Amino acid sequence: MKLDPRVPEGPIDQKWTNAKFSMKLVNPANKRKFDIIVVGSGLAGGSAAATLAELGYNVACFCYQDSPRRAHSIAAQGGINAAKNYQNDGDSVYRLFYDTVKGGDFRSREANVYRLSQVSVDIIDQAAAMGVPFAREYGGTLTNRSFGGAQVSRTFYARGQTGQQLLLGVYAALSRQISAGKVKMFTRTEMLDLVTVDGKAAGIVTRDMVTGKVESHAAHAVVLASGGYGNVFYLSTNAMGCNVTASYRAYKKGAGFANPCYTQIHPTCIPVSGSYQSKLTLMSESLRNDGRVWVPKKKEDVGKAPNDIPEADRDYYLEEKYPSFGNLVPRDVASRNAKLVCDEGRGVGPGGRGVYLDFRDAIKRMGEDLIRERYGNLFQMYEKITDENPYKVPMRIYPAVHYTMGGLWVDYNLQSSIPGLFVLGEANFSDHGSNRLGASALMQGLADGYFVIPYTLGHYLASEQPTKHETSHSEFQKSHKEVNDRVEKLLAIGGDKSVDTYHRELGLIMWDYCGMAREAEGLKTAISKIQELRKDFWKNVRVLGEKDSFNQSLEKAGRVADFLEFGELMCRDALAREESAGGHFRLEYQTPEGEAKRDDANFAHAAVWEYKGDDVEPELHKEPMEFEYVKLATRSYK
């Protein structure tokens, strides 16, 4: 496997400009000759499909939801970052770049992050022109709020539903191209394999989730924008349909998988309330702008009603420990500190796994009406779930799995190690290092789809002149048969345990041994347990229903089968990375103050894993992460 990052020459602020000028172009008339497959219809996939179709390409877009509007991008509530500096508070493209590299604990590729920061300013203009209803100041200008890991206000928002509003803008653009006949939309269709011919991406094999029909689709290039893999933990803030299958199928066909152990634990989630739960609910990080995080100072006060605990007996632990950033420290820092105070026995709520997020002071300062204007739908959602009024009593929050920084390896052009396979958004590894700053997911998805892939895909098509192979080609036939055989194998097991039983058990293993804190012996234990669980799955799982029909049991079984393999890869990656960095916290590698302790001499690289066969250890490759513009330093938010 060759890992050429293809970073352009020149100063960092000119790399993207130089790259665009040096890239080969496709004549407008010739664009009509190329067929492109886009897997995923969220912000990254939907914006890519709409933009490529607008340019003239023939696009086939696939999603497993019943509508592109149901993509999980809607769950990104709090906002989208952009270096507009509307507040005149010292922001700039360079500062956004710096904050992102630092926030990722110096484990991202500088050139990609700087391009993301440059492009961010164009995203806001495009989205506003498309009618996205961003919040505005009294005079009509767009307003901003702060997010974790920054000391400036650069986050644009639409109340607490920014992702949904941005996705509606993408959907409008996509619908225009569907109506024009340039995008053929395949809803309720799941990608189950990637097809390669002569080492290049040539198409995909899918299953119609309504009829059960397995089909092959050919194209000149494939764009994968299928999201992250947080549901390997079973309980996460992700929609229950989110899965790793599309990315993992590409990995098994030769695409390198980078940094799979980098998972983000979001500090602002509604705590687990019982074993019956199948998912967790995210409360936006934007709430930490005006909410104050605290726990009782004394263990004996844990059972008291929060409003009965006097100010002197409250421990605002983030404000005390990190005076410069306070409640707006990055997510990994806030999450670890919440776990720490709960482990000390000062956590609140059922099981002592919760901390308070209190708006009492903000309501006194600004009034309930303004808080309702900023966060009303979030407060309403919290009350519906918990039956507690957050205007009157503090919210209870606790960290939960939310986002995955790891993903398929891509170069500067967002092309994977398989030529012709491009990977966008959360599905790739490129921009966030070992920890993503809040409000950067929407930024990356739209940057990749609207502004990067139109150039880089065109360069590939013009340079390589790839052939579109017929689905009768032997490689398509081989993949088609493998998908059918796998489906039939799952249905034929006929065991006595449900798919959810295995998924829940895997999630517990992953959370206990590869969650907020990891250590070598625990990771070795996890690998052994996952291997045993996987063997039991293929002997004793019971998949209900039939092949050629609507069958959610079969859908889940295929996804969990992939999670049972992928979970082991995550643990191997965490075991190999003998340092702490961002969302990867090894207990053996921490400072006396409990902060992450990096090893830049040995681990300033992306760990890229190459599939070598079932039940064979994957091969580790390394792409060095070089820092020319942001000096390597111990991350501090104090």
XYZ file of C-alpha atoms in Angstrom:
638
model
C 0.000 0.000 0.000
C 1.388 3.378 -1.039
C 0.523 6.376 1.123
C 1.285 9.445 -0.956
C -0.522 12.399 0.680
C -0.046 14.482 -2.511
C 0.268 17.717 -0.543
C 0.968 20.580 -3.003
C 4.150 22.617 -2.874
C 4.326 26.214 -1.686
C 3.346 28.206 1.419
C 0.387 26.749 3.275
C -1.899 29.672 2.449
C -1.270 29.113 -1.275
C -1.356 25.310 -1.474
C -5.048 25.016 -2.355
C -4.874 27.876 -4.875
C -1.822 26.298 -6.514
C -3.439 22.854 -6.468
C -6.630 24.078 -8.147
C -4.675 25.774 -10.903
C -2.470 22.737 -11.546
C -5.350 20.246 -11.640
C -6.542 18.982 -14.983
C -10.045 19.961 -16.032
C -12.866 18.118 -17.760
C -14.434 19.926 -20.694
C -18.082 20.806 -19.933
C -19.261 18.730 -22.880
C -17.196 15.770 -21.686
C -18.614 15.855 -18.168
C -21.798 14.347 -19.596
C -19.794 11.240 -20.524
C -18.853 10.388 -16.922
C -21.014 8.467 -14.444
C -20.368 8.984 -10.720
C -21.688 6.980 -7.773
C -22.194 8.820 -4.471
C -22.889 6.703 -1.379
C -24.578 8.775 1.312
C -26.913 11.762 1.121
C -25.990 13.768 4.222
C -24.196 17.084 4.059
C -21.061 15.607 2.462
C -22.759 13.165 0.077
C -25.759 15.331 -0.740
C -23.685 18.441 -1.448
C -21.252 16.393 -3.564
C -24.049 14.797 -5.580
C -25.795 18.131 -6.177
C -22.593 19.989 -7.077
C -21.243 17.289 -9.399
C -24.603 17.071 -11.161
C -24.743 20.855 -11.505
C -21.366 20.645 -13.246
C -22.785 18.160 -15.737
C -21.779 14.730 -14.449
C -24.314 11.887 -14.329
C -24.756 11.019 -10.672
C -26.325 8.032 -8.940
C -26.829 8.759 -5.227
C -27.563 5.980 -2.719
C -28.863 6.183 0.844
C -30.442 3.688 3.214
C -32.961 6.219 4.564
C -36.377 6.739 2.983
C -35.312 10.296 2.057
C -32.042 12.240 1.923
C -33.637 14.539 4.495
C -33.320 11.740 7.043
C -29.506 11.654 6.907
C -27.841 11.853 10.305
C -26.385 15.302 9.532
C -29.610 16.675 11.005
C -28.361 15.651 14.455
C -25.543 18.233 14.407
C -27.509 20.858 16.267
C -25.230 23.549 17.590
C -23.655 25.228 14.599
C -21.040 25.407 11.872
C -17.638 27.081 12.179
C -16.330 29.673 9.746
C -13.520 32.206 10.008
C -15.607 35.235 9.024
C -14.566 37.342 12.038
C -17.945 39.099 12.025
C -17.540 39.766 15.757
C -14.184 41.515 15.188
C -12.790 39.514 18.097
C -9.495 38.406 16.542
C -10.576 35.448 14.428
C -8.929 34.615 11.111
C -8.392 31.690 8.745
C -5.061 31.066 10.430
C -6.590 31.082 13.917
C -9.259 28.583 12.885
C -6.489 26.460 11.379
C -4.437 26.730 14.568
C -7.367 25.951 16.877
C -8.303 22.903 14.784
C -4.783 21.459 14.717
C -4.365 22.113 18.446
C -7.833 20.807 19.233
C -6.980 17.594 17.368
C -3.927 17.240 19.626
C -1.499 17.607 16.709
C -2.526 14.450 14.909
C -4.013 15.871 11.685
C -2.522 16.816 8.319
C -1.733 20.538 8.321
C -2.454 21.142 4.632
C -5.939 19.612 4.790
C -6.849 21.568 7.904
C -5.712 24.875 6.425
C -7.760 24.250 3.279
C -10.780 23.485 5.456
C -10.300 26.795 7.248
C -9.967 28.700 3.967
C -13.067 27.143 2.446
C -15.138 27.716 5.600
C -15.802 31.349 4.705
C -17.379 30.343 1.374
C -19.687 27.787 2.978
C -21.596 30.434 4.925
C -22.129 32.598 1.842
C -23.374 29.626 -0.162
C -25.674 28.346 2.569
C -27.144 31.794 3.260
C -27.737 32.323 -0.473
C -29.587 28.990 -0.538
C -31.934 30.205 2.183
C -30.506 28.591 5.326
C -32.047 30.659 8.163
C -28.982 31.469 10.236
C -29.541 33.473 13.394
C -29.085 37.219 12.882
C -28.317 40.292 14.903
C -30.912 43.036 15.275
C -29.412 44.871 12.293
C -29.705 41.822 10.038
C -26.113 40.610 10.032
C -25.401 36.972 10.834
C -24.581 36.329 14.470
C -22.122 33.894 16.051
C -21.632 32.028 19.287
C -18.676 30.307 20.924
C -17.883 26.610 20.976
C -15.368 24.435 22.790
C -11.673 24.836 22.025
C -11.876 28.455 20.850
C -11.710 31.874 22.461
C -13.509 33.617 19.611
C -17.104 33.508 18.370
C -17.064 31.810 14.978
C -19.999 29.392 15.106
C -22.983 30.227 12.870
C -26.232 28.611 13.934
C -29.959 28.265 13.377
C -31.222 27.924 16.948
C -30.522 24.308 17.956
C -31.237 22.772 14.559
C -28.336 23.932 12.396
C -27.652 20.539 10.836
C -31.268 20.113 9.848
C -31.450 23.547 8.214
C -28.188 23.034 6.324
C -29.397 19.626 5.166
C -32.614 21.184 3.866
C -30.461 23.554 1.823
C -28.501 20.599 0.429
C -31.734 18.717 -0.224
C -33.116 21.634 -2.223
C -30.013 21.645 -4.431
C -30.159 17.856 -4.749
C -33.875 17.907 -5.611
C -33.205 20.411 -8.371
C -30.758 17.976 -9.961
C -33.073 14.995 -9.472
C -35.785 16.959 -11.267
C -33.332 17.847 -14.045
C -32.487 14.170 -14.502
C -28.828 14.589 -13.576
C -29.124 12.718 -10.260
C -30.784 9.334 -10.005
C -31.720 8.815 -6.370
C -31.725 5.341 -4.807
C -33.367 5.503 -1.382
C -33.785 2.553 0.998
C -30.737 1.029 -0.710
C -27.697 -0.208 1.194
C -24.184 -0.560 -0.188
C -22.864 -4.027 0.644
C -19.659 -4.156 -1.388
C -17.199 -2.097 -3.397
C -16.191 -3.417 -6.819
C -12.661 -2.833 -8.094
C -11.330 -3.644 -11.548
C -7.587 -3.546 -12.203
C -7.107 -1.924 -8.814
C -9.506 0.982 -9.443
C -12.961 1.622 -8.015
C -15.493 0.562 -10.635
C -18.828 0.416 -8.816
C -20.780 -1.005 -5.910
C -23.137 -3.862 -5.060
C -26.312 -2.899 -3.210
C -29.394 -4.459 -1.671
C -32.820 -2.878 -2.050
C -34.021 -2.775 1.552
C -37.690 -3.013 0.517
C -37.609 -5.812 -2.063
C -34.367 -7.492 -1.027
C -33.021 -7.383 -4.574
C -29.227 -7.406 -4.884
C -27.940 -5.282 -7.769
C -24.633 -4.078 -9.208
C -23.978 -0.481 -10.293
C -21.022 0.635 -12.411
C -19.410 4.085 -12.676
C -16.196 5.849 -13.585
C -15.595 6.768 -9.926
C -17.157 6.189 -6.502
C -17.598 8.857 -3.819
C -18.117 7.435 -0.330
C -19.794 9.728 2.213
C -21.402 7.193 4.533
C -20.626 8.744 7.932
C -18.917 7.327 11.000
C -18.838 4.120 12.997
C -19.840 5.219 16.510
C -22.552 2.558 16.721
C -19.879 -0.078 17.235
C -20.470 0.892 20.902
C -24.212 0.057 20.550
C -25.161 2.982 22.790
C -24.213 6.234 21.084
C -25.787 9.492 20.000
C -25.847 8.244 16.400
C -29.056 7.267 14.651
C -29.634 3.537 15.034
C -29.083 2.946 11.322
C -25.578 4.458 11.288
C -23.045 1.742 10.515
C -19.545 0.967 9.271
C -20.462 -1.402 6.431
C -19.740 0.814 3.424
C -16.339 1.909 4.790
C -15.469 -1.559 6.031
C -16.329 -3.174 2.685
C -13.980 -0.673 1.023
C -11.293 -1.529 3.601
C -11.634 -5.222 2.764
C -11.161 -4.360 -0.904
C -7.866 -2.600 -0.238
C -8.611 0.894 1.087
C -6.449 1.809 4.055
C -8.300 2.530 7.315
C -6.648 5.293 9.331
C -6.730 5.814 13.097
C -9.832 3.696 13.856
C -9.241 4.086 17.613
C -9.918 7.840 17.454
C -13.488 8.071 18.713
C -15.025 11.139 20.285
C -16.911 11.003 23.546
C -19.265 14.006 23.647
C -19.591 15.548 27.132
C -23.119 16.893 26.730
C -25.477 13.914 26.446
C -28.471 12.769 28.444
C -27.166 10.030 30.792
C -28.046 6.359 30.438
C -31.166 5.630 32.458
C -31.573 1.862 32.023
C -30.448 -1.302 30.256
C -33.473 -1.137 27.961
C -32.057 1.804 25.981
C -30.999 1.348 22.379
C -29.484 4.814 21.836
C -28.517 7.989 23.638
C -29.523 11.591 23.028
C -27.130 14.436 22.368
C -27.668 17.828 23.941
C -25.816 20.354 21.816
C -22.404 21.610 22.882
C -23.765 25.098 22.251
C -25.458 24.796 25.654
C -22.035 25.145 27.278
C -21.991 28.779 26.106
C -24.456 29.819 28.782
C -24.797 26.727 30.964
C -22.370 26.124 33.845
C -21.149 22.607 34.598
C -20.924 21.555 38.253
C -21.223 18.758 40.799
C -21.597 18.872 44.573
C -18.355 19.478 46.448
C -19.375 16.992 49.139
C -20.421 13.395 48.478
C -23.168 13.638 51.088
C -24.915 16.287 48.938
C -25.204 14.031 45.883
C -28.747 12.912 46.730
C -30.058 16.427 47.374
C -32.176 18.366 44.913
C -29.767 20.609 42.972
C -31.583 23.818 43.856
C -31.145 22.955 47.551
C -27.353 22.912 47.267
C -25.974 26.398 48.094
C -23.495 28.139 45.816
C -20.630 27.603 48.252
C -21.101 23.835 48.047
C -21.025 23.636 44.245
C -17.865 22.617 42.392
C -17.662 24.348 39.009
C -14.777 22.060 38.217
C -14.116 23.103 34.592
C -14.057 26.793 35.493
C -11.699 26.090 38.392
C -9.330 23.822 36.487
C -9.307 25.646 33.125
C -9.824 29.355 33.872
C -8.978 30.536 30.327
C -11.576 28.358 28.584
C -13.848 27.327 31.464
C -16.875 25.369 30.295
C -15.730 25.717 26.679
C -12.768 23.356 26.838
C -12.662 20.804 23.994
C -14.883 17.761 24.167
C -12.239 15.222 25.146
C -11.097 17.385 28.071
C -14.652 18.040 29.292
C -15.556 14.342 28.994
C -12.561 13.058 30.929
C -13.165 15.544 33.728
C -16.833 14.555 33.987
C -15.780 10.914 34.325
C -13.203 11.895 36.943
C -15.636 13.668 39.288
C -18.156 10.831 38.877
C -15.467 8.253 39.676
C -14.793 10.252 42.850
C -18.393 9.568 43.908
C -19.744 13.060 43.229
C -21.791 12.197 40.144
C -25.530 12.884 40.216
C -28.592 11.007 39.004
C -29.113 7.235 38.573
C -25.902 5.312 39.165
C -23.995 8.513 39.886
C -23.224 8.930 36.196
C -24.147 12.539 35.566
C -23.111 16.155 36.153
C -25.252 19.277 36.183
C -25.493 21.774 33.310
C -27.098 24.759 34.989
C -28.702 27.800 33.287
C -29.741 29.558 36.494
C -27.162 32.341 36.214
C -27.738 32.848 32.471
C -31.496 33.177 32.996
C -30.892 35.740 35.750
C -28.492 37.660 33.508
C -30.389 37.595 30.189
C -33.918 36.500 30.996
C -35.759 33.310 30.137
C -37.043 34.679 26.821
C -33.553 35.100 25.357
C -32.482 31.642 26.537
C -35.645 30.244 24.958
C -34.824 32.048 21.706
C -31.334 30.544 21.610
C -31.976 27.026 22.849
C -35.744 26.543 23.065
C -36.024 23.382 20.967
C -33.156 21.762 22.897
C -34.797 22.549 26.227
C -38.079 21.170 24.918
C -36.388 17.962 23.763
C -34.694 17.532 27.143
C -37.991 17.976 29.001
C -39.794 15.482 26.765
C -37.141 12.839 27.437
C -36.523 13.411 31.162
C -39.794 15.029 32.330
C -37.704 17.740 34.010
C -37.965 21.458 33.210
C -34.411 22.748 32.528
C -35.566 26.336 33.019
C -36.284 25.441 36.656
C -33.735 22.685 37.473
C -30.301 21.993 35.964
C -29.960 19.497 33.131
C -28.141 16.260 33.911
C -25.516 15.327 31.328
C -22.807 12.689 30.912
C -20.348 11.797 28.135
C -21.390 9.408 25.354
C -19.963 8.191 22.051
C -20.721 10.756 19.376
C -18.264 11.096 16.476
C -15.398 9.186 14.926
C -12.245 10.993 13.828
C -10.786 7.851 12.268
C -11.900 6.754 8.820
C -10.668 5.634 5.449
C -7.285 7.135 4.624
C -7.354 9.830 1.936
C -4.750 12.036 0.310
C -5.015 15.808 -0.162
C -7.419 15.178 -3.050
C -9.692 13.096 -0.778
C -8.816 9.978 -2.772
C -8.338 6.740 -0.854
C -5.557 4.242 -1.445
C -7.843 2.767 -4.123
C -7.707 5.012 -7.227
C -11.155 6.278 -8.125
C -12.549 5.868 -4.599
C -13.001 9.259 -2.935
C -14.091 9.592 0.688
C -15.798 12.661 2.186
C -16.947 13.913 5.561
C -16.888 11.742 8.677
C -16.087 8.671 6.590
C -12.508 9.904 6.042
C -9.782 10.636 8.585
C -8.214 13.804 7.254
C -9.175 16.929 9.181
C -9.729 16.401 12.898
C -6.741 14.496 14.240
C -7.499 12.733 17.509
C -10.303 15.074 18.606
C -12.863 17.112 16.675
C -13.748 20.603 17.826
C -17.441 21.315 18.119
C -19.204 22.728 15.029
C -16.487 21.409 12.703
C -18.361 18.343 11.404
C -20.817 20.377 9.341
C -17.939 22.538 8.145
C -15.961 19.545 6.888
C -18.921 17.818 5.242
C -19.905 20.880 3.205
C -16.313 21.864 2.431
C -15.635 18.410 1.001
C -18.875 18.223 -0.967
C -19.341 21.763 -2.252
C -15.783 22.986 -2.747
C -13.155 20.214 -2.798
C -14.476 17.155 -4.623
C -15.559 19.052 -7.783
C -11.898 19.914 -8.426
C -10.206 16.714 -7.281
C -12.648 14.302 -8.920
C -12.359 16.201 -12.185
C -8.579 15.943 -11.985
C -8.814 12.160 -11.562
C -11.202 11.764 -14.476
C -9.130 13.977 -16.768
C -5.828 12.368 -15.767
C -6.806 8.706 -15.612
C -9.613 8.584 -18.187
C -11.085 5.603 -16.307
C -13.182 3.022 -18.094
C -16.716 2.315 -17.016
C -17.002 -1.459 -16.956
C -20.226 -3.328 -17.566
C -21.799 -5.065 -14.581
C -21.334 -8.305 -16.502
C -17.587 -8.009 -15.816
C -16.177 -10.893 -13.772
C -15.320 -8.645 -10.800
C -18.923 -7.432 -10.575
C -20.163 -11.005 -10.834
C -17.742 -12.095 -8.118
C -18.818 -9.328 -5.701
C -22.490 -9.919 -6.486
C -22.095 -13.614 -5.609
C -20.181 -12.840 -2.405
C -22.971 -10.508 -1.232
C -25.656 -13.100 -2.022
C -23.695 -15.856 -0.297
C -23.233 -13.726 2.808
C -26.947 -12.934 2.978
C -27.866 -16.597 2.631
C -25.277 -17.618 5.217
C -26.748 -15.206 7.777
C -30.266 -16.494 7.182
C -29.178 -20.133 7.367
C -27.563 -19.989 10.825
C -30.873 -20.417 12.643
C -29.500 -19.932 16.144
C -31.330 -18.850 19.263
C -29.848 -15.405 20.017
C -31.032 -12.098 18.574
C -28.821 -9.766 16.586
C -29.281 -7.074 19.242
C -27.925 -9.449 21.886
C -24.597 -9.595 20.074
C -24.558 -5.883 19.297
C -25.235 -4.991 22.930
C -22.518 -7.373 24.149
C -20.010 -5.942 21.669
C -20.916 -2.434 22.790
C -20.238 -3.288 26.426
C -16.838 -4.740 25.527
C -15.924 -1.681 23.490
C -17.091 0.797 26.155
C -15.393 -1.057 29.029
C -12.053 -1.603 27.317
C -11.842 0.905 24.439
C -14.047 3.756 25.649
C -13.064 6.944 27.465
C -9.978 5.272 28.925
C -7.915 2.355 27.600
C -4.950 0.309 28.815
C -2.883 -2.463 27.257
C -4.204 -5.427 29.227
C -7.797 -4.328 28.788
C -7.361 -3.954 25.032
C -5.836 -7.429 24.786
C -8.799 -8.749 26.752
C -11.184 -6.942 24.427
C -9.586 -8.452 21.320
C -9.936 -11.940 22.790
C -13.537 -11.344 23.856
C -14.505 -9.936 20.444
C -12.987 -12.922 18.658
C -15.003 -15.305 20.828
C -18.160 -13.251 20.401
C -17.713 -13.237 16.626
C -17.375 -17.030 16.541
C -20.513 -17.390 18.627
C -22.393 -14.967 16.360
C -21.774 -17.088 13.259
C -22.952 -20.187 15.147
C -25.886 -18.983 17.208
C -27.410 -15.780 15.818
C -31.004 -15.998 14.667
C -31.912 -13.824 11.699
C -35.645 -13.638 11.160
C -37.512 -13.264 7.891
C -36.583 -13.951 4.299
C -34.004 -12.743 1.799
C -36.209 -11.213 -0.896
C -38.310 -8.938 1.281
C -38.236 -6.048 3.700
C -36.130 -7.523 6.506
C -34.701 -5.291 9.208
C -33.348 -8.282 11.119
C -31.198 -9.148 8.108
C -30.053 -5.531 7.705
C -28.925 -5.370 11.335
C -27.230 -8.753 11.141
C -25.022 -7.683 8.258
C -24.060 -4.466 10.012
C -23.326 -6.169 13.332
C -21.227 -8.808 11.555
C -19.056 -5.979 10.234
C -18.935 -4.280 13.646
C -17.709 -7.572 15.158
C -14.714 -7.466 12.832
C -14.196 -3.712 12.939
C -14.264 -3.556 16.755
C -11.199 -5.775 16.829
C -9.420 -3.435 14.392
C -10.204 -0.486 16.676
C -8.727 -2.277 19.674
C -5.602 -3.265 17.733
C -5.109 0.357 16.726
C -5.585 1.563 20.319
C -3.133 -1.070 21.549
C -0.488 -0.101 18.984
C -0.720 3.625 19.819
C 1.268 3.769 23.044
C 0.449 7.366 23.922
C -2.533 9.477 24.873
C -3.832 11.971 22.335
C -7.241 13.633 22.182
C -10.016 11.058 22.206
C -7.489 8.225 22.615
C -6.625 8.158 26.324
C -4.284 5.406 27.501
C -4.150 5.229 31.298
C -0.444 4.378 31.138
C 0.311 7.664 29.371
C -0.929 10.684 31.319
C 0.559 13.657 33.106
C 0.459 13.934 36.926
C -2.555 16.256 36.437
C -4.398 13.546 34.469
C -3.994 15.172 31.053
C -3.149 13.329 27.816
C 0.568 12.648 27.369
C 1.613 12.443 23.720
C 4.718 10.764 22.339
C 5.597 12.912 19.340
C 8.869 11.117 18.707
C 7.153 7.804 17.997
C 3.490 8.494 17.236
C 3.214 11.727 15.256
C 1.719 9.745 12.388
C -1.525 8.442 10.986
C -1.790 4.709 11.618
C -3.166 3.198 8.408
C -4.278 -0.434 8.464
C -4.286 -2.712 5.432
C -6.601 -5.728 5.290
C -4.730 -8.995 4.801
C -7.519 -11.553 5.057
C -10.110 -12.907 7.492
C -8.611 -13.899 10.862
C -5.223 -12.517 9.744
C -3.663 -9.554 11.535
C -3.839 -6.436 9.365
C -0.653 -4.695 8.329
C 0.180 -1.303 9.816
C 1.449 1.528 7.603
C 2.328 5.018 8.799
C 1.938 8.461 7.264
C 4.100 10.941 9.196
C 2.278 14.061 10.414
C 4.672 16.960 9.930
C 4.086 20.322 11.604
C 5.717 23.243 9.867
C 3.252 26.021 10.721
C 1.862 24.972 14.113
C 4.597 24.203 16.600
C 4.197 20.911 18.453
C 3.356 21.727 22.060
C 1.610 20.254 25.059
C -2.023 21.187 24.682
C -3.178 23.496 27.452
C -6.538 25.182 28.038
C -5.683 26.623 31.443
